[in-house]
Coordinates of C-alpha atoms and ligand atoms in Angstrom, one line a residue:
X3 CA 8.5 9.6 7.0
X4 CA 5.5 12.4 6.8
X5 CA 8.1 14.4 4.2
X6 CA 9.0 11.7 2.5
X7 CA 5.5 10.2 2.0
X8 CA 4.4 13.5 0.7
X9 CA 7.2 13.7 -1.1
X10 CA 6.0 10.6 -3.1
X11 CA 2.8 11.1 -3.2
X12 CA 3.7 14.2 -5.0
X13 CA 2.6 17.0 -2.7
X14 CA 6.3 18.1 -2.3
X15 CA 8.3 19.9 -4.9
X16 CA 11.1 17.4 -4.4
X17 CA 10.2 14.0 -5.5
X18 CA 11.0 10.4 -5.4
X19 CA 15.0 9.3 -6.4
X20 CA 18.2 7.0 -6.0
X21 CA 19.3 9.1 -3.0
X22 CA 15.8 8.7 -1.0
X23 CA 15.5 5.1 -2.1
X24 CA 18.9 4.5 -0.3
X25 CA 17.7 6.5 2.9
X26 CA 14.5 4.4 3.2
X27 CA 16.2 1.2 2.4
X28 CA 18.7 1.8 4.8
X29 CA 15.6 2.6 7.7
X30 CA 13.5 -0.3 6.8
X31 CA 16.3 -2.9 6.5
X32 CA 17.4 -1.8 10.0
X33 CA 13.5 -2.3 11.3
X34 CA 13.1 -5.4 9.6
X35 CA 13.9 -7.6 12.5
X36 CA 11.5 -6.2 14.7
X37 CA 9.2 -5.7 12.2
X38 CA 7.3 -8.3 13.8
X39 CA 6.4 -6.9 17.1
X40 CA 4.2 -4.1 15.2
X41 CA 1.3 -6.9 13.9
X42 CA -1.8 -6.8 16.6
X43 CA -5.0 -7.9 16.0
X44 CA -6.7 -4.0 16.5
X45 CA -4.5 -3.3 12.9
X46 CA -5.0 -6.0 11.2
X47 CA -9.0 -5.5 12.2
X48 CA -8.3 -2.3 10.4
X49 CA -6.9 -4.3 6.9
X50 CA -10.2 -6.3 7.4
X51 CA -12.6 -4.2 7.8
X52 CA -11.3 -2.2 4.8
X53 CA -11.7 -5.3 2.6
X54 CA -15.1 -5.9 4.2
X55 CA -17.2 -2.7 3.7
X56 CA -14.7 -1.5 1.4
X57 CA -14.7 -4.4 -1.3
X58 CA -17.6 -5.6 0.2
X59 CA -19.0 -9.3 -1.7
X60 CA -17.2 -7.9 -4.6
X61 CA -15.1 -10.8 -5.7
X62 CA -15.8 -11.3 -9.3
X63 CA -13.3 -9.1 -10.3
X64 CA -10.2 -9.9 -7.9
X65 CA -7.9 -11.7 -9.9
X66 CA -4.3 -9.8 -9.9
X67 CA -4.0 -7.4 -7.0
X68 CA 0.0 -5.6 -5.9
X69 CA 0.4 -5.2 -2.3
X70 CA 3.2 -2.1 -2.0
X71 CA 5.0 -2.0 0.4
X72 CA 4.6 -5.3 2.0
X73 CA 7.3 -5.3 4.8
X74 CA 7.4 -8.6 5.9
X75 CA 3.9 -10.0 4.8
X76 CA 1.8 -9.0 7.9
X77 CA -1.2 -8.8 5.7
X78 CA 0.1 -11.0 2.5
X79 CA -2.1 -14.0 3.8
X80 CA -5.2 -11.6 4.4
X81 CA -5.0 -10.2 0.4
X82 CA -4.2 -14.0 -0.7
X83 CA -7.8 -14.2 0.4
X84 CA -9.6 -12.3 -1.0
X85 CA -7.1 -12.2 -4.6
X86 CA -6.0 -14.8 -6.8
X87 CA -2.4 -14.1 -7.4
X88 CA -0.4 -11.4 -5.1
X89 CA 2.1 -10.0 -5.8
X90 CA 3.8 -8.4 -2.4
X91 CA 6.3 -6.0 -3.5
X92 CA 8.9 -4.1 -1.1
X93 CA 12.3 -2.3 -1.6
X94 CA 13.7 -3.5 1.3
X95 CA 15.9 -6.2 0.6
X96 CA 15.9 -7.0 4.7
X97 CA 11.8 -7.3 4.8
X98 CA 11.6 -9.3 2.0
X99 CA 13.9 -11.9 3.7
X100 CA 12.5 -12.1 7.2
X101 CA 9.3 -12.2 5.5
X102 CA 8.0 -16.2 5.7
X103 CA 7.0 -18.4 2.7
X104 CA 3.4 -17.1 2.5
X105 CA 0.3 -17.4 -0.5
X106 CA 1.9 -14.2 -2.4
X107 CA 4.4 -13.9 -4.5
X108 CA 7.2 -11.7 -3.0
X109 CA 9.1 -9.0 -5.1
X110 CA 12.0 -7.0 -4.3
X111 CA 11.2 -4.1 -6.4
X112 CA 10.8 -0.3 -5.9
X113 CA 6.7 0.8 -6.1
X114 CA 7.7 4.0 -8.3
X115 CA 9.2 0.8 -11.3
X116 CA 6.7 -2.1 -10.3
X117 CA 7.6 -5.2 -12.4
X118 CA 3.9 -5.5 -14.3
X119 CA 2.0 -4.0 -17.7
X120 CA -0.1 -1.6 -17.7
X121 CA -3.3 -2.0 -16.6
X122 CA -2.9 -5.5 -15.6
X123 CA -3.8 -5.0 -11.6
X124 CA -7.2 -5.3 -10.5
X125 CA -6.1 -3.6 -7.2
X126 CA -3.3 -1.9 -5.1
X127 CA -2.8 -2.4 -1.8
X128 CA -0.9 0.2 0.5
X129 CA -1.0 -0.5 3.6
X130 CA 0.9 2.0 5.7
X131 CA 2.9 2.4 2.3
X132 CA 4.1 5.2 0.0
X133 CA 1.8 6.1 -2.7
X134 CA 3.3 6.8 -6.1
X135 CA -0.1 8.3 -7.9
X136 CA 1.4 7.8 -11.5
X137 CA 2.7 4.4 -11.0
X138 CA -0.8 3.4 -9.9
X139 CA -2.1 5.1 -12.7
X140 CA -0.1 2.9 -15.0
X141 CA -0.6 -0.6 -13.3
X142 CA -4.4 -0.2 -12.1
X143 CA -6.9 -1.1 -14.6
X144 CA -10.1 1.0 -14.9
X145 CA -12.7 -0.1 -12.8
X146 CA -9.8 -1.5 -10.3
X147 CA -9.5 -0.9 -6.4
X148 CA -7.0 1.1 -4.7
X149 CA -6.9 0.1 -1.2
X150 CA -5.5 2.9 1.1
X151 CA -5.0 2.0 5.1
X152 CA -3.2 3.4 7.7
X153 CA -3.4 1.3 10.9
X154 CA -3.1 4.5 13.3
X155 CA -5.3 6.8 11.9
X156 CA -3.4 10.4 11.6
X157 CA -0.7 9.3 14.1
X158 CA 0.7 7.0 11.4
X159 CA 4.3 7.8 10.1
X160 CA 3.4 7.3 6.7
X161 CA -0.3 8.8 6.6
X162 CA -2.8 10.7 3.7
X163 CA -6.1 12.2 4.0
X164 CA -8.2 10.7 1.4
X165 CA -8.7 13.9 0.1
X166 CA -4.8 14.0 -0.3
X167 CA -5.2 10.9 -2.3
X168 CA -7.8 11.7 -4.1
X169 CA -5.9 15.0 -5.3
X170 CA -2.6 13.0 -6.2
X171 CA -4.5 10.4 -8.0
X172 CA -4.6 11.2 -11.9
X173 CA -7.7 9.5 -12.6
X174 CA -10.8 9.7 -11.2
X175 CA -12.7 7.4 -8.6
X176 CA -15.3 7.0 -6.6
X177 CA -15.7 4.9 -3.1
X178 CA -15.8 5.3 0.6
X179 CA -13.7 6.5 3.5
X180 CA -13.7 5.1 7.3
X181 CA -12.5 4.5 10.6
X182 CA -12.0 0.8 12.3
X183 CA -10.1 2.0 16.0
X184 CA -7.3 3.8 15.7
X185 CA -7.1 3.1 11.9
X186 CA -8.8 4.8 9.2
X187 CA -8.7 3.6 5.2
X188 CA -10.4 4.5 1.9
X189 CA -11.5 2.2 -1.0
X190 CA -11.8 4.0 -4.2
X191 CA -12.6 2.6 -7.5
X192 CA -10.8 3.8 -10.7
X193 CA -14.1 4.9 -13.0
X194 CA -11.8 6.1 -15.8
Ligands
LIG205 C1 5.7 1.4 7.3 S1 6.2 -0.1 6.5 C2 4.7 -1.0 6.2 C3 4.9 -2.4 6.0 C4 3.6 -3.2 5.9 N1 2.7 -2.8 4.9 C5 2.9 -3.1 7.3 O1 2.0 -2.3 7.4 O2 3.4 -3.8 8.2 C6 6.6 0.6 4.8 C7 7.2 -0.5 3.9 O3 7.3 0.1 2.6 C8 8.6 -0.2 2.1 N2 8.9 0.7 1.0 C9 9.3 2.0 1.2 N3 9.5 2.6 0.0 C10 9.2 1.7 -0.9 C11 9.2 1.7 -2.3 N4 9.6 2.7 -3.0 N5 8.9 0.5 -3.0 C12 8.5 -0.6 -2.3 N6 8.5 -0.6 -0.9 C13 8.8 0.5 -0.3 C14 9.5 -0.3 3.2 O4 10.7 -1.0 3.0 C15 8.6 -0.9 4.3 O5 8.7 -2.3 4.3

């Protein structure tokens, strides 16, 4: 997963295609029953204390926010909070069905394609999720969020320094980086 997330992101001469699409289907689908037995409340303080000092009172602005990589919805609800319309978007044909009915609405759909226009998202969500810099670029409006977490710090499979994303993204931001635990997220805001 540390390949193929840099990979993705990018930092990797080989990229994103059909052949590692079907490699990461196949391992998600296969972990999406026990999916379940990852959730504990020390990550999900992690997804809230991003949204807290990260976002902060900031709510004017979060209308429309895509949550990549959404497994099956273990932080859906928590977004649906603090956005008007989700939209919870995952590859794996397997998460997407053991994830329940929840606020957001849930996509199958590969993050590198996602089903919106340009500029329409107010923020993106990856949490413990592939980043795909120019599909961000595309989707995230300027002066939109991207909301980076990884819910065990540098031991996560699928982990990037913020100064990794920084240097992947293709536009540039501004925001703050920090640790909650064993978790550590950044919040940066696209200024153009
Ligand atoms: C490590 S899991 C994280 C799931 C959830 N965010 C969580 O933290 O519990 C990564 C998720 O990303 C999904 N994924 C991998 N590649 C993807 C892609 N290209 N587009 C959408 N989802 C993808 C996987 O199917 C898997 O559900």
């Amino acid at each position: 997963m540390r390949i193929m997330t840099r990979r993705v992101a990018g930092l990797d001469a080989v990229g994103w295609d059909g052949k590692a699409r079907a490699e990461v289907v196949e391992v998600f689908d296969a972990l999406a029953p026990e999916w379940h037995t990852r959730s504990s409340p020390q990550r999900t303080a992690v997804v809230l204390d991003a949204f807290e000092r990260g976002l902060g009172g900031n709510t004017v602005d979060n209308h429309v926010a895509i949550e990549v990589g959404s497994g099956i919805g273990s932080y859906s609800a928590l977004i649906a909070n603090r956005f008007d319309t989700v939209l919870s978007v995952d590859v794996s044909a397997e998460m997407v069905r053991h994830a329940p009915a929840g606020p957001t609405y849930q996509v199958l759909a590969d993050s590198g394609l996602l089903p919106i226009s340009d500029r329409s998202a107010d923020a993106v969500i990856a949490i413990n999720a592939f980043l795909f810099p120019h599909e961000v670029a595309r989707v995230l409006r300027v002066g939109g969020t991207l909301i980076w977490v990884n819910s065990s710090g540098e031991e996560t499979p699928i982990h990037l320094s913020t100064e990794d994303v920084v240097t992947v993204l293709p536009f540039p931001v501004d925001g703050r980086e920090s640790r909650a635990g064993a978790g550590t997220w950044c919040v940066l805001r696209r200024t153009g």
